[in-house]
Coordinates of C-alpha atoms in Angstrom, one line a residue:
M1298 CA -32.0 -3.0 20.7
E1299 CA -35.7 -3.4 21.9
N1300 CA -36.3 -5.9 19.1
L1301 CA -33.2 -7.9 20.2
Q1302 CA -34.2 -7.9 23.8
K1303 CA -37.6 -9.4 22.9
E1304 CA -36.1 -12.1 20.7
V1305 CA -33.5 -13.0 23.4
K1306 CA -36.4 -13.6 25.9
K1307 CA -38.1 -16.0 23.5
A1308 CA -35.0 -17.9 22.6
D1309 CA -33.7 -21.2 24.2
K1310 CA -30.2 -20.5 22.7
V1311 CA -28.4 -17.4 21.7
Y1312 CA -25.5 -17.5 19.2
L1313 CA -23.2 -14.6 18.7
A1314 CA -21.8 -14.6 15.3
T1315 CA -20.1 -11.3 14.8
D1316 CA -16.9 -11.0 12.7
P1317 CA -14.1 -13.5 13.5
D1318 CA -11.5 -10.9 14.6
R1319 CA -10.7 -8.7 17.7
E1320 CA -13.3 -6.2 16.8
G1321 CA -16.0 -9.0 16.3
E1322 CA -15.1 -10.5 19.5
A1323 CA -15.4 -7.3 21.5
I1324 CA -18.9 -6.6 19.7
S1325 CA -20.1 -10.0 21.0
W1326 CA -18.9 -9.2 24.5
H1327 CA -20.7 -5.8 24.3
L1328 CA -24.1 -7.4 23.0
A1329 CA -23.8 -10.1 25.7
T1330 CA -23.5 -7.3 28.3
A1331 CA -26.0 -4.8 26.9
L1332 CA -28.6 -7.6 26.5
K1333 CA -27.8 -9.1 29.9
L1334 CA -27.5 -12.6 28.3
D1335 CA -27.5 -15.6 30.4
M1336 CA -24.1 -17.1 29.5
K1337 CA -25.3 -20.6 30.3
K1338 CA -27.5 -20.3 27.1
T1339 CA -25.2 -18.2 25.1
A1340 CA -22.5 -19.4 22.8
R1341 CA -19.9 -17.5 20.6
I1342 CA -19.6 -19.0 16.9
T1343 CA -17.3 -17.8 14.1
F1344 CA -17.1 -18.6 10.4
N1345 CA -14.7 -17.2 7.7
E1346 CA -17.2 -17.4 5.0
I1347 CA -20.9 -16.9 4.8
T1348 CA -21.9 -20.3 3.3
K1349 CA -24.3 -22.9 4.4
P1350 CA -21.5 -25.4 5.2
A1351 CA -19.3 -23.0 7.0
V1352 CA -22.3 -21.7 9.3
K1353 CA -23.5 -25.2 10.0
A1354 CA -19.9 -26.3 11.1
S1355 CA -19.7 -23.3 13.4
L1356 CA -22.8 -24.4 15.2
K1357 CA -21.2 -27.7 15.9
Q1358 CA -18.3 -25.8 17.5
P1359 CA -19.7 -23.2 20.0
R1360 CA -17.5 -21.7 22.4
D1361 CA -17.1 -19.0 25.1
I1362 CA -16.2 -15.5 24.5
D1363 CA -12.5 -15.2 24.3
M1364 CA -11.9 -12.5 26.8
N1365 CA -8.2 -12.1 26.0
R1366 CA -9.2 -11.0 22.5
V1367 CA -11.9 -8.7 23.9
D1368 CA -9.3 -7.2 26.2
A1369 CA -6.8 -6.6 23.4
Q1370 CA -9.5 -4.7 21.5
Q1371 CA -10.3 -2.8 24.5
A1372 CA -6.8 -1.8 25.2
R1373 CA -6.5 -0.6 21.5
R1374 CA -9.6 1.3 21.7
V1375 CA -8.5 3.1 25.0
L1376 CA -5.0 3.9 23.8
D1377 CA -6.4 5.3 20.5
R1378 CA -8.9 7.4 22.3
M1379 CA -6.4 8.6 24.9
V1380 CA -4.1 9.8 22.0
G1381 CA -7.0 11.2 20.0
Y1382 CA -9.0 12.9 23.0
M1383 CA -5.9 14.5 24.6
I1384 CA -3.8 15.6 21.6
S1385 CA -6.4 16.7 19.1
P1386 CA -7.7 19.7 21.2
L1387 CA -4.1 21.1 21.2
L1388 CA -4.1 21.1 17.4
W1389 CA -7.6 22.7 17.4
A1390 CA -6.3 25.5 19.6
K1391 CA -3.1 26.3 17.6
I1392 CA -4.1 25.5 14.1
K1393 CA -7.8 24.9 13.5
R1394 CA -10.8 23.0 14.7
G1395 CA -11.6 19.7 13.2
L1396 CA -8.0 18.4 13.2
S1397 CA -7.1 15.1 14.7
A1398 CA -4.1 13.1 16.0
G1399 CA -4.0 9.3 16.2
R1400 CA -1.8 6.5 17.5
V1401 CA -1.4 5.0 13.9
Q1402 CA -2.6 8.0 11.7
S1403 CA 0.1 10.3 13.2
V1404 CA 2.9 7.7 12.5
A1405 CA 1.5 7.3 8.9
L1406 CA 1.7 11.2 8.4
R1407 CA 5.2 11.2 9.8
M1408 CA 6.4 8.5 7.3
L1409 CA 4.8 10.5 4.5
C1410 CA 6.6 13.7 5.7
D1411 CA 9.9 11.9 6.0
R1412 CA 9.7 10.7 2.6
E1413 CA 8.8 14.2 1.3
E1414 CA 12.0 15.3 3.0
E1415 CA 14.0 12.7 1.4
I1416 CA 12.7 13.6 -2.0
N1417 CA 13.4 17.3 -1.6
S1418 CA 17.0 16.8 -0.2
F1419 CA 17.9 14.3 -2.9
I1420 CA 20.7 15.2 -5.2
P1421 CA 20.7 13.4 -8.5
K1422 CA 23.9 11.8 -9.9
E1423 CA 24.7 11.3 -13.5
Y1424 CA 25.2 7.8 -15.1
W1425 CA 25.1 6.4 -18.5
D1426 CA 23.8 3.1 -20.2
M1427 CA 25.6 1.6 -23.1
N1428 CA 24.7 -1.2 -25.5
A1429 CA 26.6 -2.6 -28.3
T1430 CA 25.1 -4.1 -31.5
L1431 CA 27.3 -7.0 -32.7
N1432 CA 27.0 -8.9 -36.0
V1433 CA 26.9 -12.7 -35.7
K1434 CA 28.2 -14.5 -38.7
G1435 CA 25.4 -16.3 -40.6
E1436 CA 22.8 -14.4 -38.7
R1437 CA 20.6 -11.7 -40.2
N1438 CA 19.6 -10.1 -36.9
P1439 CA 22.5 -8.6 -34.8
L1440 CA 23.0 -9.2 -31.1
T1441 CA 22.4 -6.5 -28.7
V1442 CA 24.6 -6.7 -25.5
E1443 CA 24.7 -4.4 -22.5
F1444 CA 28.0 -2.9 -20.9
Y1445 CA 28.8 -4.8 -17.9
G1446 CA 32.2 -3.7 -16.6
D1447 CA 35.8 -4.5 -16.8
G1448 CA 38.3 -7.1 -15.5
N1449 CA 37.7 -6.0 -11.8
G1450 CA 33.9 -6.7 -12.2
K1451 CA 30.8 -4.5 -12.5
M1452 CA 31.4 -0.9 -13.4
E1453 CA 29.3 2.2 -13.5
I1454 CA 29.8 4.8 -16.1
T1455 CA 29.4 8.1 -14.3
G1456 CA 30.3 10.9 -16.8
K1457 CA 30.5 11.7 -20.5
E1458 CA 34.4 11.9 -20.4
Q1459 CA 34.6 8.4 -19.0
L1460 CA 32.0 7.1 -21.6
D1461 CA 33.9 8.5 -24.5
G1462 CA 37.1 7.1 -23.3
I1463 CA 35.5 3.5 -23.2
I1464 CA 33.9 4.0 -26.7
K1465 CA 37.2 5.0 -28.1
E1466 CA 38.9 2.0 -26.7
L1467 CA 36.1 -0.2 -28.2
Q1468 CA 36.4 0.9 -31.7
N1469 CA 39.4 -1.2 -32.5
A1470 CA 38.8 -3.9 -30.0
D1471 CA 38.1 -7.6 -30.7
F1472 CA 34.7 -9.0 -29.5
T1473 CA 34.9 -12.6 -28.4
V1474 CA 32.3 -14.9 -26.9
K1475 CA 33.7 -15.7 -23.5
D1476 CA 30.9 -17.9 -22.2
V1477 CA 27.6 -19.3 -23.2
K1478 CA 25.4 -20.7 -20.4
K1479 CA 22.1 -22.5 -20.7
G1480 CA 19.9 -23.1 -17.7
S1481 CA 16.5 -23.4 -16.2
R1482 CA 14.7 -21.7 -13.2
S1483 CA 11.3 -21.8 -11.9
R1484 CA 9.0 -19.1 -10.3
K1485 CA 6.8 -20.2 -7.4
S1486 CA 3.2 -19.4 -7.4
P1487 CA 2.1 -16.5 -5.2
V1488 CA 0.5 -16.9 -1.8
P1489 CA -3.2 -16.2 -1.5
F1490 CA -4.3 -12.5 -0.6
I1491 CA -4.3 -11.1 2.9
T1492 CA -5.9 -7.8 3.5
S1493 CA -2.7 -5.8 2.9
T1494 CA -1.7 -7.6 -0.3
L1495 CA -5.3 -7.3 -1.6
Q1496 CA -5.2 -3.6 -1.2
Q1497 CA -1.7 -3.3 -2.7
E1498 CA -2.6 -5.4 -5.8
A1499 CA -6.2 -3.8 -6.3
A1500 CA -4.4 -0.4 -6.1
K1501 CA -1.9 -1.4 -8.7
T1502 CA -4.0 -3.3 -11.2
L1503 CA -7.5 -1.9 -10.7
N1504 CA -6.6 1.6 -9.5
F1505 CA -8.8 1.3 -6.4
A1506 CA -8.3 3.2 -3.3
T1507 CA -7.9 1.1 -0.2
Q1508 CA -11.3 2.3 1.3
K1509 CA -13.0 1.3 -2.0
T1510 CA -11.3 -2.2 -2.1
M1511 CA -12.5 -2.8 1.5
R1512 CA -16.0 -1.7 0.7
L1513 CA -16.3 -3.9 -2.4
A1514 CA -14.7 -6.9 -0.4
Q1515 CA -17.2 -6.4 2.3
G1516 CA -20.0 -6.6 -0.2
L1517 CA -18.6 -9.8 -1.7
Y1518 CA -18.1 -11.4 1.8
E1519 CA -21.8 -10.6 2.7
G1520 CA -22.8 -11.8 -0.6
G1521 CA -26.1 -11.5 -2.5
A1522 CA -28.4 -13.0 -5.0
I1523 CA -26.3 -14.9 -7.6
K1524 CA -28.2 -15.9 -10.9
G1525 CA -29.0 -19.5 -10.9
K1526 CA -27.4 -20.0 -7.4
G1527 CA -29.5 -18.4 -4.9
T1528 CA -28.0 -16.0 -2.1
L1529 CA -24.3 -16.7 -1.5
G1530 CA -21.4 -15.1 0.2
L1531 CA -18.7 -15.1 -2.4
I1532 CA -15.4 -14.7 -0.4
T1533 CA -13.9 -15.5 3.0
Y1534 CA -13.5 -12.9 5.6
L1535 CA -11.7 -9.8 4.3
R1536 CA -9.7 -8.6 7.4
T1537 CA -6.9 -11.1 7.9
D1538 CA -3.1 -11.5 7.9
S1539 CA -3.0 -15.1 7.6
T1540 CA -2.2 -17.0 4.4
R1541 CA -3.7 -20.2 5.8
I1542 CA -6.1 -22.2 3.6
S1543 CA -8.7 -24.7 4.9
E1544 CA -8.2 -28.3 3.9
E1545 CA -11.7 -28.2 2.2
A1546 CA -10.6 -25.2 0.1
K1547 CA -7.4 -26.9 -0.9
Q1548 CA -9.1 -30.0 -2.0
S1549 CA -11.8 -28.1 -3.9
A1550 CA -9.0 -26.1 -5.7
A1551 CA -7.1 -29.5 -6.5
E1552 CA -10.1 -31.0 -8.0
Y1553 CA -10.8 -27.8 -10.1
I1554 CA -7.2 -27.6 -11.4
K1555 CA -6.9 -31.2 -12.3
E1556 CA -10.3 -31.1 -14.1
N1557 CA -9.5 -27.8 -16.1
Y1558 CA -5.8 -27.8 -16.3
G1559 CA -4.3 -31.2 -15.7
E1560 CA -2.4 -33.0 -12.9
D1561 CA 0.9 -31.3 -13.8
Y1562 CA -0.7 -27.9 -12.9
L1563 CA -1.4 -28.8 -9.3
N1564 CA 1.0 -27.5 -6.6
Q1565 CA 2.4 -30.3 -4.4
E1566 CA 4.3 -28.0 -2.0
E1567 CA 3.3 -26.5 1.2
K1568 CA 4.0 -22.8 1.4
S1569 CA 3.2 -19.7 3.6
K1570 CA 4.0 -16.2 3.7
K1571 CA 7.1 -15.6 5.9
N1572 CA 6.3 -13.1 8.6
S1573 CA 8.0 -12.4 11.9
K1574 CA 5.0 -10.6 13.6
K1575 CA 2.2 -12.6 15.1
I1576 CA -0.6 -13.3 12.8
Q1577 CA -4.2 -13.9 13.7
D1578 CA -4.1 -17.3 12.2
A1579 CA -7.6 -18.3 13.2
H1580 CA -8.7 -16.7 9.9
E1581 CA -8.0 -18.0 6.5
A1582 CA -6.5 -16.0 3.6
I1583 CA -8.9 -14.1 1.4
R1584 CA -10.2 -16.6 -1.2
P1585 CA -13.4 -17.4 -3.1
S1586 CA -16.0 -19.3 -1.0
Y1587 CA -16.6 -21.6 -3.9
V1588 CA -13.7 -22.1 -6.3
D1589 CA -15.9 -23.6 -9.0
L1590 CA -18.0 -20.4 -9.0
T1591 CA -15.9 -18.7 -11.7
P1592 CA -15.9 -15.0 -12.4
A1593 CA -17.7 -15.6 -15.7
Q1594 CA -20.5 -17.3 -13.8
V1595 CA -21.2 -14.4 -11.3
K1596 CA -20.4 -11.4 -13.7
E1597 CA -24.1 -10.8 -14.3
S1598 CA -24.9 -10.6 -10.6
L1599 CA -22.1 -8.2 -9.6
S1600 CA -21.5 -4.5 -10.4
R1601 CA -18.5 -3.8 -12.7
D1602 CA -16.1 -3.1 -9.8
Q1603 CA -17.2 -6.1 -7.7
F1604 CA -16.6 -8.3 -10.6
R1605 CA -13.2 -7.0 -11.1
L1606 CA -12.3 -7.5 -7.5
Y1607 CA -13.8 -11.0 -7.4
Q1608 CA -11.9 -11.9 -10.6
L1609 CA -8.6 -10.7 -8.9
I1610 CA -9.3 -12.7 -5.7
W1611 CA -10.4 -15.7 -7.6
K1612 CA -7.4 -15.8 -9.9
R1613 CA -4.9 -15.2 -7.1
F1614 CA -6.2 -18.1 -5.0
L1615 CA -6.5 -20.6 -7.9
A1616 CA -2.8 -19.5 -8.9
S1617 CA -1.7 -20.0 -5.3
Q1618 CA -2.8 -23.7 -5.5
M1619 CA -1.0 -24.3 -8.9
S1620 CA 2.5 -25.4 -9.7
A1621 CA 5.5 -23.1 -10.4
A1622 CA 6.2 -21.6 -13.9
K1623 CA 9.4 -23.0 -15.5
Y1624 CA 11.6 -21.1 -17.7
E1625 CA 14.6 -21.9 -20.1
T1626 CA 17.3 -19.4 -19.7
K1627 CA 20.4 -18.4 -21.9
S1628 CA 23.0 -15.9 -21.0
V1629 CA 26.2 -14.9 -22.8
K1630 CA 29.4 -13.0 -21.8
I1631 CA 31.3 -11.2 -24.3
D1632 CA 34.8 -9.7 -23.8
S1633 CA 36.4 -6.9 -25.8
D1634 CA 40.0 -6.7 -24.7
K1635 CA 39.6 -5.1 -21.2
Y1636 CA 35.8 -4.7 -21.1
R1637 CA 32.8 -7.1 -20.8
F1638 CA 29.2 -7.0 -22.1
T1639 CA 26.4 -9.4 -21.4
S1640 CA 23.1 -10.5 -22.6
A1641 CA 20.5 -12.9 -21.4
S1642 CA 17.1 -14.3 -22.5
S1643 CA 14.3 -16.2 -20.9
K1644 CA 11.6 -18.4 -22.3
V1645 CA 8.6 -19.9 -20.5
V1646 CA 8.5 -23.8 -21.2
F1647 CA 5.8 -24.6 -18.6
S1648 CA 3.3 -21.9 -17.7
G1649 CA 2.0 -23.3 -14.5
Y1650 CA 0.1 -20.7 -12.4
L1651 CA 0.9 -18.2 -15.0
S1652 CA -2.1 -19.8 -17.0
V1653 CA -4.3 -18.1 -14.7
Y1654 CA -2.6 -15.2 -12.9
Q1655 CA 0.3 -12.7 -13.8
T1656 CA 1.6 -9.5 -12.2
D1657 CA 4.1 -7.2 -13.5
E1658 CA 6.9 -9.2 -11.9
D1659 CA 6.0 -12.2 -14.0
K1660 CA 6.4 -10.6 -17.3
V1661 CA 9.6 -11.6 -19.1
D1662 CA 11.6 -10.0 -21.8
K1663 CA 10.8 -11.7 -25.1
K1664 CA 14.4 -11.1 -26.3
T1665 CA 16.0 -14.3 -27.9
L1666 CA 19.7 -15.2 -28.2
S1667 CA 20.9 -16.8 -31.4
K1668 CA 21.5 -20.6 -31.3
K1669 CA 24.8 -20.1 -33.2
L1670 CA 26.6 -18.4 -30.4
E1671 CA 29.5 -20.5 -29.2
K1672 CA 32.4 -20.0 -26.9
D1673 CA 35.4 -18.2 -28.5
M1674 CA 33.3 -17.1 -31.5
K1675 CA 34.4 -13.7 -32.9
L1676 CA 31.8 -11.0 -33.5
E1677 CA 32.0 -7.7 -35.2
L1678 CA 31.0 -4.2 -33.8
G1679 CA 28.1 -2.7 -35.5
Q1680 CA 27.2 0.4 -33.5
I1681 CA 27.2 1.6 -30.0
D1682 CA 24.1 3.2 -28.3
K1683 CA 24.5 5.4 -25.3
K1684 CA 22.0 7.0 -23.1
Q1685 CA 22.4 9.5 -20.2
H1686 CA 20.4 9.1 -17.0
F1687 CA 20.2 10.7 -13.6
T1688 CA 19.5 8.7 -10.3
Q1689 CA 15.9 9.4 -9.3
P1690 CA 14.8 10.3 -5.7
P1691 CA 12.6 7.9 -3.6
A1692 CA 9.2 7.6 -5.1
H1693 CA 6.2 9.3 -3.4
F1694 CA 4.1 6.9 -1.4
T1695 CA 1.0 5.5 -3.0
E1696 CA -1.8 4.0 -0.9
A1697 CA -0.5 0.6 -1.9
S1698 CA 3.2 1.2 -0.9
L1699 CA 2.1 2.9 2.3
V1700 CA 0.1 -0.1 3.2
K1701 CA 3.0 -2.4 2.4
T1702 CA 5.2 -0.3 4.5
L1703 CA 2.9 -0.1 7.5
E1704 CA 2.6 -3.9 7.4
E1705 CA 6.4 -4.5 7.0
L1706 CA 7.1 -2.3 10.0
G1707 CA 4.3 -4.0 12.2
I1708 CA 2.1 -0.8 12.4
G1709 CA -1.6 -1.3 12.5
R1710 CA -3.5 -4.3 11.7
P1711 CA -5.6 -5.4 8.7
S1712 CA -8.7 -3.5 9.9
T1713 CA -6.8 -0.3 10.4
Y1714 CA -4.9 0.3 7.1
A1715 CA -7.9 1.7 5.1
P1716 CA -9.4 3.9 7.7
T1717 CA -6.0 5.3 8.6
I1718 CA -5.4 6.4 4.9
S1719 CA -8.8 7.7 4.6
V1720 CA -8.4 10.0 7.8
I1721 CA -5.1 11.6 6.8
I1722 CA -6.7 12.3 3.3
N1723 CA -10.0 13.6 4.7
R1724 CA -8.3 15.7 7.2
H1725 CA -6.4 17.3 4.2
Y1726 CA -3.0 16.4 5.7
V1727 CA -2.4 14.7 2.4
A1728 CA -3.4 15.2 -1.1
K1729 CA -3.8 12.4 -3.7
E1730 CA -2.7 13.2 -7.2
Q1731 CA -2.9 10.4 -9.7
K1732 CA -1.8 7.6 -7.3
N1733 CA 0.7 9.5 -5.3
L1734 CA 0.2 11.0 -1.9
Y1735 CA 1.6 14.5 -1.3
I1736 CA 1.9 16.3 2.0
T1737 CA -0.1 19.5 2.3
E1738 CA 1.0 22.6 4.2
L1739 CA -1.5 21.6 6.8
G1740 CA 0.0 18.2 7.1
E1741 CA 3.5 19.6 7.6
V1742 CA 2.3 21.9 10.3
V1743 CA 0.6 19.1 12.3
N1744 CA 3.6 16.7 11.8
N1745 CA 6.0 19.3 13.1
I1746 CA 3.9 19.8 16.3
M1747 CA 3.6 16.1 16.8
K1748 CA 7.4 15.6 16.2
K1749 CA 8.2 18.3 18.8
S1750 CA 5.8 17.7 21.4
F1751 CA 4.9 13.9 21.1
A1752 CA 8.0 12.2 19.8
S1753 CA 7.2 8.8 21.1
I1754 CA 3.6 8.9 19.6
V1755 CA 5.1 9.4 16.0
D1756 CA 8.0 7.0 16.6
V1757 CA 7.8 4.1 14.2
N1758 CA 9.5 1.6 16.6
F1759 CA 7.5 2.6 19.6
T1760 CA 4.2 2.2 17.7
A1761 CA 5.2 -1.2 16.4
Y1762 CA 6.2 -2.1 20.0
M1763 CA 2.8 -1.1 21.2
E1764 CA 1.2 -3.5 18.5
G1765 CA 3.3 -6.2 19.9
L1766 CA 2.0 -5.4 23.4
L1767 CA -1.7 -5.8 22.2
D1768 CA -0.8 -9.2 20.6
R1769 CA 0.5 -10.3 24.0
V1770 CA -2.7 -9.1 25.7
E1771 CA -4.5 -11.3 23.0
D1772 CA -2.4 -14.4 23.9
G1773 CA -3.0 -13.7 27.6
S1774 CA 0.5 -13.0 28.6
V1775 CA 0.0 -9.3 29.5
K1776 CA -2.9 -7.6 31.2
W1777 CA -4.7 -4.9 29.2
K1778 CA -4.8 -2.5 32.1
T1779 CA -1.1 -2.9 32.6
V1780 CA -0.5 -1.6 29.1
V1781 CA -2.8 1.3 29.6
E1782 CA -1.4 2.2 33.0
N1783 CA 2.2 2.2 31.7
F1784 CA 1.2 4.3 28.7
Y1785 CA -0.9 7.0 30.3
P1786 CA 1.6 8.8 32.6
D1787 CA 4.1 9.6 29.7
L1788 CA 1.3 10.7 27.4
H1789 CA -0.3 13.0 30.2
E1790 CA 3.1 14.5 31.0
A1791 CA 3.8 15.2 27.3
V1792 CA 0.4 16.6 26.8
E1793 CA 0.9 19.1 30.0
L1794 CA 4.3 20.1 28.7
A1795 CA 3.0 20.6 25.2
K1796 CA 0.3 22.9 26.5
K1797 CA 2.7 25.2 28.2
E1798 CA 5.0 25.2 25.2
L1799 CA 2.3 25.8 22.6
E1800 CA 0.9 28.6 24.8
Q1801 CA 4.0 30.5 24.4
I1802 CA 4.1 30.0 20.7
K1803 CA 2.1 32.5 18.5
I1804 CA 1.5 31.4 15.0
E1805 CA 1.5 34.8 13.5
D1806 CA -0.6 35.3 10.2
E1807 CA 1.9 35.8 7.3
V1808 CA 1.2 39.2 5.8
T1809 CA 1.0 39.5 2.0
D1810 CA 1.3 42.3 -0.4
V1811 CA -2.2 41.4 -1.8
I1812 CA -4.5 44.3 -1.1
C1813 CA -8.1 43.4 0.1
E1814 CA -10.4 45.2 -2.5
E1815 CA -13.2 45.4 0.0
C1816 CA -11.4 47.4 2.7
G1817 CA -7.8 48.1 1.5
R1818 CA -6.0 46.1 4.3
N1819 CA -3.2 43.8 3.5
M1820 CA -4.4 40.2 3.2
V1821 CA -3.0 37.5 5.4
V1822 CA -2.4 33.7 4.9
K1823 CA -4.8 31.4 6.7
Y1824 CA -5.1 27.6 6.9
G1825 CA -8.2 26.1 5.7
P1826 CA -9.5 22.5 5.0
H1827 CA -7.8 22.5 1.6
G1828 CA -4.6 24.3 2.7
K1829 CA -3.7 27.9 2.6
F1830 CA -5.9 30.7 1.5
L1831 CA -5.9 34.6 1.6
A1832 CA -8.1 36.2 4.1
C1833 CA -8.7 39.9 5.1
P1834 CA -7.4 40.5 8.7
G1835 CA -10.4 42.8 9.3
F1836 CA -12.7 39.7 9.9
P1837 CA -15.5 39.7 11.1
D1838 CA -16.1 43.2 9.8
C1839 CA -14.5 42.2 6.5
R1840 CA -15.1 38.6 5.3
N1841 CA -13.2 38.8 1.9
T1842 CA -11.3 35.7 1.0
K1843 CA -9.5 34.4 -2.1
P1844 CA -7.3 31.6 -3.2
Y1845 CA -3.5 31.7 -2.1
Y1846 CA -1.0 31.0 -5.0
E1847 CA 2.6 30.3 -4.2
K1848 CA 5.0 32.4 -6.3
I1849 CA 8.0 30.7 -7.8
G1850 CA 10.1 33.8 -8.7
V1851 CA 9.4 33.8 -12.4
E1852 CA 7.7 36.6 -14.5
C1853 CA 5.0 35.6 -16.9
P1854 CA 6.5 35.8 -20.5
K1855 CA 3.2 37.2 -21.8
C1856 CA 2.5 40.0 -19.4
G1857 CA 5.2 40.3 -16.7
A1858 CA 3.0 39.3 -13.7
D1859 CA 4.2 36.6 -11.3
V1860 CA 3.9 33.0 -12.4
V1861 CA 2.3 30.9 -9.5
I1862 CA 1.6 27.3 -8.6
K1863 CA -2.1 26.5 -9.3
K1864 CA -4.1 23.3 -9.0
T1865 CA -6.9 21.9 -11.4
K1866 CA -10.3 20.7 -9.9
K1867 CA -8.8 17.2 -9.8
G1868 CA -5.8 18.3 -7.7
R1869 CA -3.1 18.4 -10.4
R1870 CA -0.5 21.1 -10.1
Y1871 CA 0.5 23.4 -12.9
F1872 CA 2.2 26.8 -13.4
G1873 CA -0.1 29.8 -14.4
C1874 CA -0.2 33.5 -14.5
S1875 CA -1.3 35.4 -11.3
S1876 CA -3.3 37.8 -13.6
Y1877 CA -5.7 35.1 -14.9
P1878 CA -8.2 35.6 -16.5
E1879 CA -6.7 38.8 -18.0
C1880 CA -3.7 36.6 -19.0
D1881 CA -4.1 33.0 -19.9
F1882 CA -0.5 31.8 -19.7
M1883 CA -0.1 28.5 -18.2

């Protein structure tokens, strides 16, 4: 701060060039206040990429600090601190120190808990798939078709008895081609990345945690020495919910596409991501600063993970400016007396954006249908393949799917997704196994207290409404102090009521049949940073502790001891004998 104060005194003009979002606007205001800047010789400038042209352009468009944006950030900060500072101590008192509640994190935790309840209460239902192999006259390869239904429309096979009845009827049925339809379809190129979609795609394709994605993207935005090019910022600003692209970037991409792929590959349509909530459209989407700086050219100057993320961003942006992929389609309907079977194939006839970028959704089945298939053609039944399935419960949230859901519900903003997920993992409310997020016992306890005592704080709709109010503060239609004044009384009342209720609640330690080998007492279950553990009730005289393993009501087939749920060092669950290491069953 002292160095800045010295430099300010020597300067004729001061430019505040912090990040181009609410947080950056607030930082500029705080700097101006702390440094006691003369606003007559102070200007605010912003740029979405750290490149010479962008910085020079911003210097030509100086402006005043946007106090509406500052106020929106002030309001967010105050609301978050009110929730955290007033509720967290209650969690410390009732569960353990170091826990926290938050305006967004507590909602995210509730969403995870609600999903866990859905999974646990799910009752699977049986269903069957059935395919028929049909012989086509003059063709070596048979045609495989899928059961569709009957004369009334699509039909599900829900049991073995029903399946066997259909198969019996099919044995002597005539199979006739009812309809052969040829067509075409196109698939539009994707929009460029915003913060949430970058986090989702990096998680799916690169297996990056949201926090890692943001850390790597920050490095790419700030830039560094690029071999043969000097010091460059490689991507535009990474915290954005806008898919807008500057005209200069569009023109650069168009020139690159025409030169390297041809005119036909250039997208001529204007498109944008549909979104009902307000977006901070002052930002651009996340894109490479220089489209002609290919991943191959910068590979030597980046770490492996930086390169992989840059390549993902570069390909997605280039693809977004390319034409649609075109497909040739063919479908066939085959009737067998009262039942119908169908089959379809799809072939890429013009790759368009697929030349650069593909996701799992873009992959097509390489199945082909015989050219000899014609309407009213008779086919012979070869064999019938059947497979039993059971409906699956909702999937556990991953970091990617949680970010997607938070965005869809209007909860949080681009800058909050990664920190929110990091907090609930670091607080051990949630455990991450493979890519899935699982609620811990500690997370369940915290969520139950929050739901009981602070229902509005963990209400999804209320939290989304508060985000909307912050947007209205930013556009100047609502005063930030009004938002805080309206929020505080209800929160204060809820905290005071919760204090009284929680004072009456005593969370008794669960006594187990495990005997402390140090003093002979029955050990009790305690909560620690990683969940439950066993501790001697004689603390502090006896400090003996040991891991807590949940029994599943099954005896070890080797020694007869209890089988319990254990975890590997990486957090994966497995069943093992409680008498380990004497018994190695697992």
